[in-house]
PDB file of C-alpha atoms in Angstrom:
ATOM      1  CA  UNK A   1     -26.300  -9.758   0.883  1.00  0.00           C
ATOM      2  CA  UNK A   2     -24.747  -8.477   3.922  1.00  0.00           C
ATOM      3  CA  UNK A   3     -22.379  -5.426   3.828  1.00  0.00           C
ATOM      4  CA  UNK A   4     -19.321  -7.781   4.350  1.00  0.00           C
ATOM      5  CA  UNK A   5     -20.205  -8.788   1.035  1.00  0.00           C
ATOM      6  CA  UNK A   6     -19.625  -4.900  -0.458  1.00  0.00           C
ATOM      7  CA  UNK A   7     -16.382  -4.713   1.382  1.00  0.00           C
ATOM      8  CA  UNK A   8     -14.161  -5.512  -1.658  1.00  0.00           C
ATOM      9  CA  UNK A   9     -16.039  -4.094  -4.246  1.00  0.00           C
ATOM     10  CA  UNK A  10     -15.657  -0.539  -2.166  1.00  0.00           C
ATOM     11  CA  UNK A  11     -11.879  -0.937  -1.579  1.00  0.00           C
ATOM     12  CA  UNK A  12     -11.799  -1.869  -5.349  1.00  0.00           C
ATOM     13  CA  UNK A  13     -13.988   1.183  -6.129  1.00  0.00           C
ATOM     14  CA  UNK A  14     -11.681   3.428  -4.289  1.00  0.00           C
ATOM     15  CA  UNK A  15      -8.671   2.106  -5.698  1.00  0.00           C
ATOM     16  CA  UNK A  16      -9.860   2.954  -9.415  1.00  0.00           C
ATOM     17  CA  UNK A  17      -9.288   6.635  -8.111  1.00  0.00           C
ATOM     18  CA  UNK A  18      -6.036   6.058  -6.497  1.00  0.00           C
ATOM     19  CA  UNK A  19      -4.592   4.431  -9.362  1.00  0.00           C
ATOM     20  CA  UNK A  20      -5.820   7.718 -11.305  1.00  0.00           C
ATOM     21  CA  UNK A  21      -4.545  10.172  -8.431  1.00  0.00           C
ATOM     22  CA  UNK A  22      -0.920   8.371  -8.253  1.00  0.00           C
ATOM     23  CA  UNK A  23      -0.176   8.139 -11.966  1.00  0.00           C
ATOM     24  CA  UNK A  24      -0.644  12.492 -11.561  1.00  0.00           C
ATOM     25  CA  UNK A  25       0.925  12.630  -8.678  1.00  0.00           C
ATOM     26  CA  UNK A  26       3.761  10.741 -10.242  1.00  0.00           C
ATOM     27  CA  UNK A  27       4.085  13.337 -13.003  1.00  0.00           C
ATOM     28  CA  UNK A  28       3.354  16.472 -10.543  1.00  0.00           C
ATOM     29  CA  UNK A  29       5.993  15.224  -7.980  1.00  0.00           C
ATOM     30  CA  UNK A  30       8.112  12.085  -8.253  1.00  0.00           C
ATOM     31  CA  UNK A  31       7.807   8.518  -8.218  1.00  0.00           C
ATOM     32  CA  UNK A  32       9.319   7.596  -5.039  1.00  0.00           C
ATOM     33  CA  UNK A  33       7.585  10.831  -3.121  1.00  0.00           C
ATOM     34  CA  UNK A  34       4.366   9.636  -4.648  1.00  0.00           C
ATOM     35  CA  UNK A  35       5.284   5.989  -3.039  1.00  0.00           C
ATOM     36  CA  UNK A  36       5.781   7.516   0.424  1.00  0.00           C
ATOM     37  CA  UNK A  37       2.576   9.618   0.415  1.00  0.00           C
ATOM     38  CA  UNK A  38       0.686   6.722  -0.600  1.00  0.00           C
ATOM     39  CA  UNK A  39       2.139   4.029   1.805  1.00  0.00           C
ATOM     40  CA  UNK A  40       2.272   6.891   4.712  1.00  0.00           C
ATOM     41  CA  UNK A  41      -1.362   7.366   4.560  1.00  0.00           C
ATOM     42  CA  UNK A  42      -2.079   3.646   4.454  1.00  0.00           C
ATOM     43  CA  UNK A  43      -1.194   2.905   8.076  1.00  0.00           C
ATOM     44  CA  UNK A  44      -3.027   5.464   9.167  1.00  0.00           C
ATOM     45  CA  UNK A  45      -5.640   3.918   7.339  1.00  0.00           C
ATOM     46  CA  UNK A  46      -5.850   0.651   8.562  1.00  0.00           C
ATOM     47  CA  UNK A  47      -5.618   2.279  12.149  1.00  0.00           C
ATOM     48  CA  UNK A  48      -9.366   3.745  11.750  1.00  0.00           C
ATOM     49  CA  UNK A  49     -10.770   1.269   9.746  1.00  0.00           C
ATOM     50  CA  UNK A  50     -10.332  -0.433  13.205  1.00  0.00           C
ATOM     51  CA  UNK A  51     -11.768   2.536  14.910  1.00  0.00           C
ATOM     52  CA  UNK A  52     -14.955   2.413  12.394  1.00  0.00           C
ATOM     53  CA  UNK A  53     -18.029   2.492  14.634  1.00  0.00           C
ATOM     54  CA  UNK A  54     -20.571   3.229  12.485  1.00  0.00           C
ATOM     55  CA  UNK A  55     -21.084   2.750   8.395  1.00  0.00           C
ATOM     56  CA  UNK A  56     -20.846   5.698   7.215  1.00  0.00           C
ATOM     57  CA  UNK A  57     -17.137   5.905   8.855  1.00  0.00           C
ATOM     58  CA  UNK A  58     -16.397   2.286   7.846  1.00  0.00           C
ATOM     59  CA  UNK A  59     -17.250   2.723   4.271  1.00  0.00           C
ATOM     60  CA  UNK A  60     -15.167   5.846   4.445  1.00  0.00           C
ATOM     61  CA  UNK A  61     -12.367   4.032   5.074  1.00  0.00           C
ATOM     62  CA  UNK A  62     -12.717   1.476   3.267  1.00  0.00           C
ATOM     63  CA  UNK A  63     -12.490   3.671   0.079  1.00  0.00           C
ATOM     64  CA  UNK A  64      -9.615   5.881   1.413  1.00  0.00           C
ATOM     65  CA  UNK A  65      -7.816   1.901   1.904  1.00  0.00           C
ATOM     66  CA  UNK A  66      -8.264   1.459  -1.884  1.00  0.00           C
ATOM     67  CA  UNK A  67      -7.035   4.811  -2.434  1.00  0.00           C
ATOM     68  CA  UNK A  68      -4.195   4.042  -0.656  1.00  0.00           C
ATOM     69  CA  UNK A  69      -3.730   0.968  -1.900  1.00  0.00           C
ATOM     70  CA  UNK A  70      -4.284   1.211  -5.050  1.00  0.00           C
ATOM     71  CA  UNK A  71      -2.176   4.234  -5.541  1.00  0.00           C
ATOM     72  CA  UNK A  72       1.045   2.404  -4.583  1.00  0.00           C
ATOM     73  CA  UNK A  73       1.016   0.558  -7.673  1.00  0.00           C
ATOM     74  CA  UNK A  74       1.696   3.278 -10.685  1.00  0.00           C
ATOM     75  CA  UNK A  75       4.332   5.117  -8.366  1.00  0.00           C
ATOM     76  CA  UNK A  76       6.203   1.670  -7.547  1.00  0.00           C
ATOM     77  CA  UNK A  77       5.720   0.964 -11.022  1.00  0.00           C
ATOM     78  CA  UNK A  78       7.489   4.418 -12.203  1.00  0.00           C
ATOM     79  CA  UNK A  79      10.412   3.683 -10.052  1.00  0.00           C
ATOM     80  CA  UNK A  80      11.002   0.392 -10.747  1.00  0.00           C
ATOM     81  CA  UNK A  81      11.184   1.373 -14.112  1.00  0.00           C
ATOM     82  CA  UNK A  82      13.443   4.764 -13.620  1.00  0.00           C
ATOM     83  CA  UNK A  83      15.754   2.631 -11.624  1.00  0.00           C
ATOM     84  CA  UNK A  84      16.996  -0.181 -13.515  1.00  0.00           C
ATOM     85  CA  UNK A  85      18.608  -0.540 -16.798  1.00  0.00           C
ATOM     86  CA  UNK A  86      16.310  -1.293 -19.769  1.00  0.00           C
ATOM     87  CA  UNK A  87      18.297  -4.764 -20.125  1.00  0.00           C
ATOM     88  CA  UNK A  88      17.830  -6.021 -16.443  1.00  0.00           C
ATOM     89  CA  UNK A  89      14.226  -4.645 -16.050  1.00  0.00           C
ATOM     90  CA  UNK A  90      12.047  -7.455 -16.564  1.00  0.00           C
ATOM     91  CA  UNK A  91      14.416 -10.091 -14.166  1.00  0.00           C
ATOM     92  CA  UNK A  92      13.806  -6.687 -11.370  1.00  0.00           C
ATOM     93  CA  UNK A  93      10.318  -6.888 -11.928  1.00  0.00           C
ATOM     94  CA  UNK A  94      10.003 -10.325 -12.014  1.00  0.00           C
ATOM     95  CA  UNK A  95      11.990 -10.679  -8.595  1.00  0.00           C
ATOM     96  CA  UNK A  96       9.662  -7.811  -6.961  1.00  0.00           C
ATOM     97  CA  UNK A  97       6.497  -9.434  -8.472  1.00  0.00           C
ATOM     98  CA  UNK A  98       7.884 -12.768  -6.664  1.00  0.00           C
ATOM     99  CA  UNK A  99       8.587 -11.350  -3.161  1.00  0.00           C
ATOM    100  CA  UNK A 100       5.083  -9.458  -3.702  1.00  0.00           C
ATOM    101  CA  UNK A 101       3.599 -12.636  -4.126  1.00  0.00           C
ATOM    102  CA  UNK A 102       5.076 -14.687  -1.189  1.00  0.00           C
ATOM    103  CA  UNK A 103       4.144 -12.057   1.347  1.00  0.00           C
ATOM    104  CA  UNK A 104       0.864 -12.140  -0.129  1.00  0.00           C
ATOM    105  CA  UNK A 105       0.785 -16.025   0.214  1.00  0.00           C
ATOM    106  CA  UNK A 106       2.048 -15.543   3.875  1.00  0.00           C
ATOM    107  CA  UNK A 107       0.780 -12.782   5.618  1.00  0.00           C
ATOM    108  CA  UNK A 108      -3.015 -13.357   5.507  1.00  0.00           C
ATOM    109  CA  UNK A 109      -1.784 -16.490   7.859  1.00  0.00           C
ATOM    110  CA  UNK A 110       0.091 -14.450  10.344  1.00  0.00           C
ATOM    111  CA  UNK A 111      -2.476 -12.147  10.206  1.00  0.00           C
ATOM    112  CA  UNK A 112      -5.145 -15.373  10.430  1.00  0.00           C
ATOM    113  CA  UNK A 113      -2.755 -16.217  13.578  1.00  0.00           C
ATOM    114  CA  UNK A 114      -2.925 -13.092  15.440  1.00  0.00           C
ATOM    115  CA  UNK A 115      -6.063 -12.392  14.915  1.00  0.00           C
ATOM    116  CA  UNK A 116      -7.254 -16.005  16.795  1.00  0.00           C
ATOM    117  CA  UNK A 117      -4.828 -15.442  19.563  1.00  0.00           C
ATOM    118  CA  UNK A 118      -5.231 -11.816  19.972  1.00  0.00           C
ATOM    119  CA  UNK A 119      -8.597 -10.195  17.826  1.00  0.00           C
ATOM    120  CA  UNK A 120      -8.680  -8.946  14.087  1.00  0.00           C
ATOM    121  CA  UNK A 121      -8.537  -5.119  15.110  1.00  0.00           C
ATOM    122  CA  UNK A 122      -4.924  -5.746  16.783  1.00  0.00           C
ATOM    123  CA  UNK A 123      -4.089  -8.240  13.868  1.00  0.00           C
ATOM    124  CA  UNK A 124      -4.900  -5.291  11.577  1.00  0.00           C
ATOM    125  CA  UNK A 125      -3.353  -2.778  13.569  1.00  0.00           C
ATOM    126  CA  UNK A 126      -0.072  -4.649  14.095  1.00  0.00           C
ATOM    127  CA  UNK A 127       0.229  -5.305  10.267  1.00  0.00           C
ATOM    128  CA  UNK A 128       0.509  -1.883   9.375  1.00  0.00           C
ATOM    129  CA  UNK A 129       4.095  -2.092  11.307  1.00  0.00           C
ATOM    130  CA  UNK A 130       5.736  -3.369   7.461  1.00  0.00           C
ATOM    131  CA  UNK A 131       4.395  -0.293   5.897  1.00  0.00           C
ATOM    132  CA  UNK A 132       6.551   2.311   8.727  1.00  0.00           C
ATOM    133  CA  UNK A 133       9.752  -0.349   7.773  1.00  0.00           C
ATOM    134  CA  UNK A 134       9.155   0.503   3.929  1.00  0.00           C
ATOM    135  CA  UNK A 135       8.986   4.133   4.790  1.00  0.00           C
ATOM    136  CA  UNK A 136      12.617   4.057   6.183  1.00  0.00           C
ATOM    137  CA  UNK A 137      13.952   2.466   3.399  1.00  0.00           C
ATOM    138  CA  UNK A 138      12.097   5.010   0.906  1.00  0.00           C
ATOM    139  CA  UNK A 139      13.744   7.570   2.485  1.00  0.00           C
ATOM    140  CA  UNK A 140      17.461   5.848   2.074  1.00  0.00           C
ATOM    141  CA  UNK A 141      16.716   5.614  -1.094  1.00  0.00           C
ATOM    142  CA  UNK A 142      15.709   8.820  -1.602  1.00  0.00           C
ATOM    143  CA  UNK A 143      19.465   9.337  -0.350  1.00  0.00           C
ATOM    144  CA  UNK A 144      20.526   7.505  -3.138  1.00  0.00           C
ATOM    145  CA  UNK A 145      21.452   8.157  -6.970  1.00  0.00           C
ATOM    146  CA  UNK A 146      20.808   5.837  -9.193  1.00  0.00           C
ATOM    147  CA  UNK A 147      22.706   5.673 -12.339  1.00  0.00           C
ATOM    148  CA  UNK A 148      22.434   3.386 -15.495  1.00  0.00           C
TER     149      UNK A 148
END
């Protein structure tokens, strides 16, 4: 098999200790901090696994990706659940789940896109411009209280 074929299974392997490092950072600092840390190292991320010139740095990165990844999940998790009512939370989580999914269904196509007209290392590099976006509106709502 050629190392494309490992690619996934190291992300995934990384992410296994994200999701374990963001469910204690969660408790250590907060839910949304833990959210920024996580999706503020994950452009960064992306950036070198571009950069990658040999193995040893690609694999690297592609574990520190799942990290990153991964660990969004149990602090996005947290917060959705410390910020809406008990009685609304599952139509919340079913609305995020949905937008989750249709950028998932989309972006590998833009992505697909630039990649042909440009190469994959800009396509990669320009889809890590969502993840600065998210960190704006993080902090916002880090400017907001949220009461139920």
């Amino acid at each position: 098999m050629t190392f494309a074929s490992y690619s996934f299974l190291i992300v995934v392997g990384g992410g296994l200790f994200g999701a374990l490092i963001s469910g204690k950072m969660v408790d250590l600092l907060s839910s949304l901090d833990s959210l920024i840390i996580f999706v503020l190292i994950g452009g960064p991320i992306i950036i070198f696994l571009t950069l990658a010139k040999n193995y040893l740095l690609l694999i690297t990165m592609l574990v520190l990706f799942g990290i990153s990844y991964a660990g969004i999940y149990p602090a996005q998790q947290t917060y959705m659940a410390e910020s809406t009512p008990q009685k609304t939370r599952g139509g919340a989580y079913g609305v995020i789940f949905c937008v989750s999914y249709i950028v998932g269904a989309i972006a590998p196509g833009i992505t697909g896109i630039i990649a042909d007209r440009l190469n994959l290392s800009s396509a990669l590099r320009i889809s890590t411009f969502p993840l600065f976006l998210a960190i704006i509106l993080f902090f916002l709502l880090k400017r907001i209280k949220v009461h139920h």
